[in-house]
Short mmCIF file of C-alpha atoms in Angstrom, two decimals:
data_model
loop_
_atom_site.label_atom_id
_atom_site.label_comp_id
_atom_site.label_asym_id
_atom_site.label_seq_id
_atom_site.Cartn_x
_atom_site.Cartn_y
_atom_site.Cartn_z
CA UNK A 1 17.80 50.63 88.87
CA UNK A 2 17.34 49.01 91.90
CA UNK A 3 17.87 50.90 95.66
CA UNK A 4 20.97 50.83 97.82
CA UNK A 5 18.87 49.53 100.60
CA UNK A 6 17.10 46.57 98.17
CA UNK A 7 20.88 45.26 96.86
CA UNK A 8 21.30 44.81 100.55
CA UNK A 9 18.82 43.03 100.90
CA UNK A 10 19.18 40.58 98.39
CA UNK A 11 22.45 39.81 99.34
CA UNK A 12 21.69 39.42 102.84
CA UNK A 13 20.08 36.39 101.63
CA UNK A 14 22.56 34.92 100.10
CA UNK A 15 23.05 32.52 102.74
CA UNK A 16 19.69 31.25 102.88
CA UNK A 17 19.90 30.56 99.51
CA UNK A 18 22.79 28.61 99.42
CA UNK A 19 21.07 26.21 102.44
CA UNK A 20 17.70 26.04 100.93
CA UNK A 21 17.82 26.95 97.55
CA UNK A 22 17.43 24.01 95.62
CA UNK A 23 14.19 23.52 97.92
CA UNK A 24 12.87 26.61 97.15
CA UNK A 25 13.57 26.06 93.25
CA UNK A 26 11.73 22.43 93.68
CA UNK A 27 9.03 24.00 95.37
CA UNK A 28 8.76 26.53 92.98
CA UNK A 29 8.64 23.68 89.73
CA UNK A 30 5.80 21.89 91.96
CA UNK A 31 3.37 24.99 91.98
CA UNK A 32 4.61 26.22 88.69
CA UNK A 33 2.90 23.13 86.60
CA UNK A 34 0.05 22.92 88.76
CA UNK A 35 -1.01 25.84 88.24
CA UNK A 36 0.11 25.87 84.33
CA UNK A 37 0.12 22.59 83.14
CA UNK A 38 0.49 23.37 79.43
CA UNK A 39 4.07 24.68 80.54
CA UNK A 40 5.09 21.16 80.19
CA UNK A 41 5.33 21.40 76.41
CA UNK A 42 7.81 23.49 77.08
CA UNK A 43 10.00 22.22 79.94
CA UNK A 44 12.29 18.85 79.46
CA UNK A 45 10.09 16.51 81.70
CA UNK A 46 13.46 14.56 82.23
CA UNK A 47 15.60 17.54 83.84
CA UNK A 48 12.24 17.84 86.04
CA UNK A 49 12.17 14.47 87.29
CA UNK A 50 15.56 13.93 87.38
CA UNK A 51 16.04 17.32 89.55
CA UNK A 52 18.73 18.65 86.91
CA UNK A 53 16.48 21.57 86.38
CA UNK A 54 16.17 22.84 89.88
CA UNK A 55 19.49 22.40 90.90
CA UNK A 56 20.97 24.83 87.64
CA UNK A 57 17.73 27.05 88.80
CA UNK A 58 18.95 27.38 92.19
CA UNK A 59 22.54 27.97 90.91
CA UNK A 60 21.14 31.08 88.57
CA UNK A 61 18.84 32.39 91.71
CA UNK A 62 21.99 32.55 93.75
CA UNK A 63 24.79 33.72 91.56
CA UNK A 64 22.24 36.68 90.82
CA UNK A 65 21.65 37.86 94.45
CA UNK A 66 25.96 37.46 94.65
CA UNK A 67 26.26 39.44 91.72
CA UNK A 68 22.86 41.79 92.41
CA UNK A 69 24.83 45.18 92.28
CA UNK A 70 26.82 43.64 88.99
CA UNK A 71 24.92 41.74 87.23
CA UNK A 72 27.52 42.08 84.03
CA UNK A 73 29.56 39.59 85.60
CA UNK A 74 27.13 37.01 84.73
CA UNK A 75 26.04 37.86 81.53
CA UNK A 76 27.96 35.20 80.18
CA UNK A 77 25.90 32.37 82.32
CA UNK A 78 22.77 34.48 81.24
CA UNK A 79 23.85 34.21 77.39
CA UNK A 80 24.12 30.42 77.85
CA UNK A 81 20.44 30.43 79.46
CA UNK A 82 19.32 32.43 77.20
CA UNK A 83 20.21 30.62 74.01
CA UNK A 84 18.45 27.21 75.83
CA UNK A 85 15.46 29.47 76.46
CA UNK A 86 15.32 30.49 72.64
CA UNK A 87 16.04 27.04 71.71
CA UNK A 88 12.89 25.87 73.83
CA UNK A 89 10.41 29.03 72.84
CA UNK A 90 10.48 30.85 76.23
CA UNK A 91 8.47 34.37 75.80
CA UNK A 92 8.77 37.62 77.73
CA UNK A 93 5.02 36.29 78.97
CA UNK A 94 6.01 33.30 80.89
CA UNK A 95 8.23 35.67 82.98
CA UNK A 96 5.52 37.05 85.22
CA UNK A 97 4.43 33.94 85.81
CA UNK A 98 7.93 32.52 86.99
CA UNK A 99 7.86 35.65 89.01
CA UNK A 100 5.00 34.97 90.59
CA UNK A 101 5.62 31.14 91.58
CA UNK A 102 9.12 32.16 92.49
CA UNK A 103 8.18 34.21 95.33
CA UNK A 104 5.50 32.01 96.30
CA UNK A 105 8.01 29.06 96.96
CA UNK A 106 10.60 31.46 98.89
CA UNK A 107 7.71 32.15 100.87
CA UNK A 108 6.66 28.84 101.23
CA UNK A 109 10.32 27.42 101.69
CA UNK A 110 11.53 30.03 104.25
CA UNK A 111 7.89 30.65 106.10
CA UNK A 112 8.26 33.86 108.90
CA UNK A 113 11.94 34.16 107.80
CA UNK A 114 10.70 35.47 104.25
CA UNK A 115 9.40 38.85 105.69
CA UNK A 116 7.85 41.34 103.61
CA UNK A 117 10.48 43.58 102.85
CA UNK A 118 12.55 40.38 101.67
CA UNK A 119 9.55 39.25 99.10
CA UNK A 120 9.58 43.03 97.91
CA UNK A 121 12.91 43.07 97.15
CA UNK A 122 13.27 39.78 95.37
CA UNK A 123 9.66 40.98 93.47
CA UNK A 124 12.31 44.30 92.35
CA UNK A 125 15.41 42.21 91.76
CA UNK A 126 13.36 39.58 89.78
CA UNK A 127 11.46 42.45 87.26
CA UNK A 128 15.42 43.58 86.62
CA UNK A 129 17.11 39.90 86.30
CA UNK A 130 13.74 38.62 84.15
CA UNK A 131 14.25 42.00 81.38
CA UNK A 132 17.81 41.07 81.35
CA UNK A 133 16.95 38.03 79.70
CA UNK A 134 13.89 39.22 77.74
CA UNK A 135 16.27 41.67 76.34
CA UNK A 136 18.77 39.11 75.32
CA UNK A 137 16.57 36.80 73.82
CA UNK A 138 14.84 39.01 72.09
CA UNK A 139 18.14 39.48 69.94
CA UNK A 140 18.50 35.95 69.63
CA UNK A 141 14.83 35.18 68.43
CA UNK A 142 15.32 38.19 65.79
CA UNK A 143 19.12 36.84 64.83
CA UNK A 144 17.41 33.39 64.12
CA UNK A 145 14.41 34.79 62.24
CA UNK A 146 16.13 37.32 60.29
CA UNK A 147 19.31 35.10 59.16
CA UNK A 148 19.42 33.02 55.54
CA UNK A 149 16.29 30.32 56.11
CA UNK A 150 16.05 31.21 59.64
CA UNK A 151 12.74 31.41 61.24
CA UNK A 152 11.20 31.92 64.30
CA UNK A 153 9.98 28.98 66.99
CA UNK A 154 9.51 25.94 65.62
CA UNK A 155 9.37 24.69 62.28
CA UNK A 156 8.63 21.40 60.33
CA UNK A 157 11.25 19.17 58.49
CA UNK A 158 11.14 15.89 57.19
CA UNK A 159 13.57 12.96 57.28
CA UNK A 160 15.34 12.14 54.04
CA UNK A 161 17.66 9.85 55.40
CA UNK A 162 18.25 7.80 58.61
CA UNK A 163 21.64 6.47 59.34
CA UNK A 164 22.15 3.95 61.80
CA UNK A 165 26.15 4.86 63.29
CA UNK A 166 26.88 2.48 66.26
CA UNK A 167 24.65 0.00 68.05
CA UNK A 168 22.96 2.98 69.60
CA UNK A 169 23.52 5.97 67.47
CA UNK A 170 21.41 6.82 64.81
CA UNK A 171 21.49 10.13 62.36
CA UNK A 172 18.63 11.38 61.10
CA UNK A 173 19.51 13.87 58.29
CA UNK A 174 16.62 16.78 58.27
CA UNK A 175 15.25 19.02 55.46
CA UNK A 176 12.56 21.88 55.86
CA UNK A 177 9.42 20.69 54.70
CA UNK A 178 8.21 23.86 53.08
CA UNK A 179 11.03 25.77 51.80
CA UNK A 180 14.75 24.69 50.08
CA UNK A 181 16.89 26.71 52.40
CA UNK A 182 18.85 25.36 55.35
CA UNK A 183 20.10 28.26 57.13
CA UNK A 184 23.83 27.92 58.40
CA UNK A 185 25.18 27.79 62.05
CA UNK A 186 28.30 27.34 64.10
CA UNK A 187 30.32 24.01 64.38
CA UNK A 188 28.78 23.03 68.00
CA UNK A 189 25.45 24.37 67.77
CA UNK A 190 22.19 22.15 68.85
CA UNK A 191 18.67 22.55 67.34
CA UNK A 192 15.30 21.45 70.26
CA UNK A 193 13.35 18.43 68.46
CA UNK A 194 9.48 18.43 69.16
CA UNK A 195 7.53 15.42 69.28
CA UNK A 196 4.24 14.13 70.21
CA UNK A 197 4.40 10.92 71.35
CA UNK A 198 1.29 8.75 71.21
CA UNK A 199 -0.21 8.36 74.21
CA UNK A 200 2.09 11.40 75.59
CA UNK A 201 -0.60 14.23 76.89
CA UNK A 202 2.55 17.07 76.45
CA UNK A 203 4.86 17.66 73.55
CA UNK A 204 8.52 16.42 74.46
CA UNK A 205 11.53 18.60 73.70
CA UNK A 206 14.86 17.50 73.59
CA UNK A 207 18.20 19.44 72.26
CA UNK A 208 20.35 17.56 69.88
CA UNK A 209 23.85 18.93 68.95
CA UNK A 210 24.00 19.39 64.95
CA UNK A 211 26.61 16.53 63.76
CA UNK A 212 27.09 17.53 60.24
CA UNK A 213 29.40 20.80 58.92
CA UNK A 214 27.74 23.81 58.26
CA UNK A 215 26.87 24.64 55.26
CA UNK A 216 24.81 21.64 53.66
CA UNK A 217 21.26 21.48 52.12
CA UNK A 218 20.41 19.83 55.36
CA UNK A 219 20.78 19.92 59.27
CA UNK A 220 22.34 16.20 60.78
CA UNK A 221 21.78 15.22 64.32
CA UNK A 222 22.66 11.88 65.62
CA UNK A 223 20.63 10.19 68.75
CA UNK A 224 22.20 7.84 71.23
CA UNK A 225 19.02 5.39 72.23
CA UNK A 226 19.04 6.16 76.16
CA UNK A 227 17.81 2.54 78.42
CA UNK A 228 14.30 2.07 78.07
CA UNK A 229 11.56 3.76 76.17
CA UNK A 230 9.25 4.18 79.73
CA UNK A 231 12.26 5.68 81.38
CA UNK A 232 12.29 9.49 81.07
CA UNK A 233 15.70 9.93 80.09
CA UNK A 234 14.94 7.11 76.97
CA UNK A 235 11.05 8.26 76.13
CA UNK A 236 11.85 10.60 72.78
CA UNK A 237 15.20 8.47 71.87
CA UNK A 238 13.60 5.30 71.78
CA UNK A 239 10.83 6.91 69.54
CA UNK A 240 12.90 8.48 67.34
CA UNK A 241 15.06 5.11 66.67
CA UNK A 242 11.63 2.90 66.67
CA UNK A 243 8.72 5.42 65.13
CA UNK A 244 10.57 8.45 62.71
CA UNK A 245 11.97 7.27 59.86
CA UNK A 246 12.48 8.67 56.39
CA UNK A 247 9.42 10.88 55.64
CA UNK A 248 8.41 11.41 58.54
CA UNK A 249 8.46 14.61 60.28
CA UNK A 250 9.36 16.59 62.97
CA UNK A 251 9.28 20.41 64.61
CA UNK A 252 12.34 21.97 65.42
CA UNK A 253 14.03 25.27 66.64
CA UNK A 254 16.90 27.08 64.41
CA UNK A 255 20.25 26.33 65.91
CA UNK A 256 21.25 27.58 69.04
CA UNK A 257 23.96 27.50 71.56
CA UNK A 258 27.16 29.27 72.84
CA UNK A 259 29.58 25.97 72.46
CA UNK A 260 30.94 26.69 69.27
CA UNK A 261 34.28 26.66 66.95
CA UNK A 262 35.79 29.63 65.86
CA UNK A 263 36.33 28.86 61.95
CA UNK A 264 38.01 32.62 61.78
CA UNK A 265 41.06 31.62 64.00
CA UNK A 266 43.82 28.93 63.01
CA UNK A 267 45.27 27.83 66.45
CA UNK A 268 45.63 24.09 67.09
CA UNK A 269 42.23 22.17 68.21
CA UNK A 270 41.82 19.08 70.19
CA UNK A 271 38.74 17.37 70.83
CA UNK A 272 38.50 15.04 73.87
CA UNK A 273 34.92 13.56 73.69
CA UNK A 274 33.31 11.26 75.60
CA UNK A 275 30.26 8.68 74.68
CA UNK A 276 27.61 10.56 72.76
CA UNK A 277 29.51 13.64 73.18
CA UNK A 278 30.97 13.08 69.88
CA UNK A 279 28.17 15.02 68.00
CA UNK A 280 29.13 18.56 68.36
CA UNK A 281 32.99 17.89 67.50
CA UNK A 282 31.75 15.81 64.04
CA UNK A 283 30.14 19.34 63.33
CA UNK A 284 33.38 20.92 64.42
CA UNK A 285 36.05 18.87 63.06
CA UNK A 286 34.09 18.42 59.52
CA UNK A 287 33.71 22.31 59.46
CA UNK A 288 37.88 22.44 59.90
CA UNK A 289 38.31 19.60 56.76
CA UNK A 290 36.42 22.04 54.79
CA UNK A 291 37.22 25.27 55.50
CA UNK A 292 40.96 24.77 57.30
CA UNK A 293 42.54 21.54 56.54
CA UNK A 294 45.73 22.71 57.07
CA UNK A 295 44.36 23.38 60.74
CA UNK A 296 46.27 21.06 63.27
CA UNK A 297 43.49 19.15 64.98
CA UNK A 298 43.63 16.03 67.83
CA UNK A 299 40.76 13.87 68.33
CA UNK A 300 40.43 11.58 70.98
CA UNK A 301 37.21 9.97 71.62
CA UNK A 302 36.30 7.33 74.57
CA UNK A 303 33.45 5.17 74.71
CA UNK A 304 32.69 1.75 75.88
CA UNK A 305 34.20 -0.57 72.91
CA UNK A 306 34.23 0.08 69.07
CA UNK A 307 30.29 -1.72 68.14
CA UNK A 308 28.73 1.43 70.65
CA UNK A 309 31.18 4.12 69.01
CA UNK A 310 29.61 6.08 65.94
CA UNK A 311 31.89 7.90 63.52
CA UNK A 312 34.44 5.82 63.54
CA UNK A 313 34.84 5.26 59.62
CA UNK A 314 33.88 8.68 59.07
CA UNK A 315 36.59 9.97 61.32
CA UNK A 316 39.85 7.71 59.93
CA UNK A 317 38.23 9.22 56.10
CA UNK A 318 39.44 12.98 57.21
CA UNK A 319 43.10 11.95 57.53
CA UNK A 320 42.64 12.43 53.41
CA UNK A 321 41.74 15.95 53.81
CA UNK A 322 43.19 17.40 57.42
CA UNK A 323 47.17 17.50 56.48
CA UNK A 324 47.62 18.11 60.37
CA UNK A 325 45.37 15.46 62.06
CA UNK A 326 45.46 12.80 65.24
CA UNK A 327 42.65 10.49 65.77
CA UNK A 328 43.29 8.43 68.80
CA UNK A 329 40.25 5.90 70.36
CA UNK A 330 39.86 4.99 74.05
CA UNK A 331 38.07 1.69 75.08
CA UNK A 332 36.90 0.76 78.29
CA UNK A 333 36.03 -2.49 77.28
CA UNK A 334 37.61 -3.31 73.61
CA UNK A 335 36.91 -6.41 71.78
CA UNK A 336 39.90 -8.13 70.07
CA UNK A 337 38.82 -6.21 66.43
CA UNK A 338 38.82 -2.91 68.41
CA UNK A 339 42.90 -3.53 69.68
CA UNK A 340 43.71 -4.41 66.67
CA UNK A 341 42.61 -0.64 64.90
CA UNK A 342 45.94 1.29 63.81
CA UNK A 343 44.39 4.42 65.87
CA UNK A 344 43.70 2.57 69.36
CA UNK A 345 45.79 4.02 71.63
CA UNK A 346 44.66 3.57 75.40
CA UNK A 347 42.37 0.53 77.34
CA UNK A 348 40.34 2.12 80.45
CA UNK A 349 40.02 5.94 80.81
CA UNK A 350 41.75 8.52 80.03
CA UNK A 351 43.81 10.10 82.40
CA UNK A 352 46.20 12.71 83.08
CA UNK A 353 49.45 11.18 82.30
CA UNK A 354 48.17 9.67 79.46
CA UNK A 355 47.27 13.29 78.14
CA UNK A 356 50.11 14.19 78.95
CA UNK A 357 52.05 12.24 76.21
CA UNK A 358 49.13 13.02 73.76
CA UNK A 359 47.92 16.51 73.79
CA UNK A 360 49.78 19.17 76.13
CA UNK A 361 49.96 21.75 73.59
CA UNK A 362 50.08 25.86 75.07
CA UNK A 363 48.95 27.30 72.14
CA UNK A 364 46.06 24.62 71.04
CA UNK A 365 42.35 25.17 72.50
CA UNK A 366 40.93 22.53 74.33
CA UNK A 367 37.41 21.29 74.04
CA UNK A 368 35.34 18.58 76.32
CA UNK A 369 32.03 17.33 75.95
CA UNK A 370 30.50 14.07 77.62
CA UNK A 371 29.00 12.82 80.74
CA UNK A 372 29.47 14.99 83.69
CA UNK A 373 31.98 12.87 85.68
CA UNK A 374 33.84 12.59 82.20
CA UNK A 375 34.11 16.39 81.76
CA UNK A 376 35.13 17.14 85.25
CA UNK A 377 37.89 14.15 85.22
CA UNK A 378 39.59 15.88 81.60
CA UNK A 379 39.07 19.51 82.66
CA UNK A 380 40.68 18.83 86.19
CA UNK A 381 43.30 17.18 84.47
CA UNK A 382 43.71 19.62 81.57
CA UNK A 383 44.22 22.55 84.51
CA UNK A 384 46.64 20.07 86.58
CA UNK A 385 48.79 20.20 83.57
CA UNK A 386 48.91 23.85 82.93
CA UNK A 387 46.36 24.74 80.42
CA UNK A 388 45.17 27.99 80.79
CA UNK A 389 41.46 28.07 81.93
CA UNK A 390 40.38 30.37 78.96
CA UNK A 391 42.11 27.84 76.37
CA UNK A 392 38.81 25.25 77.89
CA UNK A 393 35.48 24.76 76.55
CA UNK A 394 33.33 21.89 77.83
CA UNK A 395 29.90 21.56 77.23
CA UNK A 396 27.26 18.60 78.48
CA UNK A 397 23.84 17.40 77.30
CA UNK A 398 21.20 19.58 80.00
CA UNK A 399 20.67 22.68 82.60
CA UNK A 400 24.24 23.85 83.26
CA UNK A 401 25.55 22.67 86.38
CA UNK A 402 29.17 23.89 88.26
CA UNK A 403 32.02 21.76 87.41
#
């Protein structure tokens, strides 16, 4: 429990934080790998260079000193951390450590205005937050080791098949190496791919939503290539595409990840997806042909033009199973071939009146995933025409960020 006179504290500086904090978090990333290097086989070098990763710490750091004297209000946020953390291998040792650099950066950031009796209480208020999240994750390492074929950090598969989808998405289908049992997971779950990359001095981890139902003798995740393979948002893509194929292997994580479809429940679903954001809803939508077809479902997916747009075969083929089912496709940019297909239904974005006509349905439950722009353009629009907030579920590839 931490003193009257320490919550105060903490929350005095929420202020400061909200000024400086994504300095302080940047700061804190600097010192963090200099110091421990090998930590980079565990952080997304992208999110690092890209800043993603400091700005969703800085977020965290200051919703906790809001919500010091409650921290059950952001359990939620903490679950969704949580399950990335257990995804990527993060240990109850690395917290000391984040401790420590932590209050080195405030210090650092903030100079004279970080007195002592601040740095104490963030040093209390840190021990509580950090077992908080050891606690949590310790249930989540033991619910993934102690499931059906689960185990615990990473674990080898091999390729058995390699699917090429769109002009830039490719599925790699995914077997355990050693044993014959995939475990199962929840439509909208993501596994963490390791790979060494010749020439790479760190392991690179990226999180790939599962795009196959649950269920199988295999796990299916499908990779957009990202721009260019010396680019840091295109480095493991453009190996996966170029350098893994069938028989060749890879370490992974058991699925993780708080983004998921309730198979228990039979209220309408509608999928708005945007780009690569397809994957988690082909998990999703293939777990409701085979366990509730009669469940009503709309799909609407928006990409560029029809040759960058994977699924699309594989999508029109449920019509024979879901008896309730809407597949609509939104171009930015279609070709001739791409007007022509019976479920085209909109050129440019999508937008609220256009949803409108489509989708507005108060019992149905609504979920978003694509690029960030594209999740806060259908969610604004979503609320504009009455949804109910709780009847929303978005998710987006990285460190969560505040829509």
């Amino acid at each position: 429990m931490l003193s009257q006179q320490t919550i105060n504290i903490i929350k005095s500086t929420v202020p400061v934080l909200e000024v400086h904090g994504t300095a302080i978090t940047t700061t804190f990333y600097k010192n963090l790998f200099e110091a421990h290097p090998e930590l980079f086989n565990i952080f997304n070098h992208t999110n690092q260079k890209k800043g993603r990763q400091q700005t969703a710490l800085a977020n965290t750091v200051l919703a906790a000193a809001k919500y010091i004297d409650q921290l059950e209000t952001i359990v939620p946020v903490v679950k969704q951390i949580a399950q990335k953390h257990r995804s990527l291998g993060i240990k109850p040792e690395h917290y000391p450590i984040v401790g420590e650099h932590l209050l080195i950066a405030i210090k650092e950031v903030l100079g004279d205005a970080a007195t002592e009796e601040i740095i104490h209480a963030w040093a209390d208020a840190y021990g509580v937050i950090a077992q908080v999240f050891i606690d949590i994750e310790k249930e989540m390492y033991e619910q993934a080791a102690n499931q059906l074929g689960g185990w615990k950090d990473f674990k080898e598969f091999t390729v058995i098949d390699k699917v090429k989808e769109s002009d830039v998405i490719t599925s790699f289908y995914l077997v355990p190496t050693k044993t014959a049992v995939v475990p199962t997971f929840e439509p909208g779950q993501y596994i963490t791919i390791r790979v060494q990359i010749p020439g790479e001095k760190y392991a690179c981890n990226r999180q790939y939503s599962l795009s196959g139902a649950p269920g199988k003798k295999y796990f299916r995740i499908s990779v957009k290539k990202e721009a260019e393979p010396n680019t840091p948002e295109g480095k493991v893509s453009n190996y996966l595409h170029e350098h893994v194929n069938i028989g060749g292997r890879v370490k992974i994580t058991a699925p993780a990840g708080d983004f998921t479809l309730n198979l228990e429940t039979h209220t309408p679903v509608v999928l708005i997806s945007g780009g690569v954001g397809i994957t988690p809803f082909m998990s999703m939508v293939n777990g409701i042909a085979e366990s509730q077809p009669n469940r009503p479902v709309t799909f609407i997916h928006a990409s560029r033009n029809g040759n960058v747009q994977a699924f699309k075969e594989e999508l029109k083929n449920l019509k024979s199973t879901l008896s309730n089912y809407q597949l609509s496709f939104v171009y930015g940019n279609p070709s001739e071939e791409d007007v022509k297909d019976i479920h085209f239904s909109k050129q440019g974005y999508i937008d609220e009146e256009w949803l409108k006509t489509k989708v507005i349905d108060s019992d149905a439950d609504y979920y978003i995933c694509g690029p960030v722009s594209f999740l806060r353009a259908i969610v604004t629009s979503l609320e504009e025409l009455g949804v109910n907030s709780e009847r929303i579920h978005f998710e987006f590839f990285g460190p969560a960020i505040n829509l």
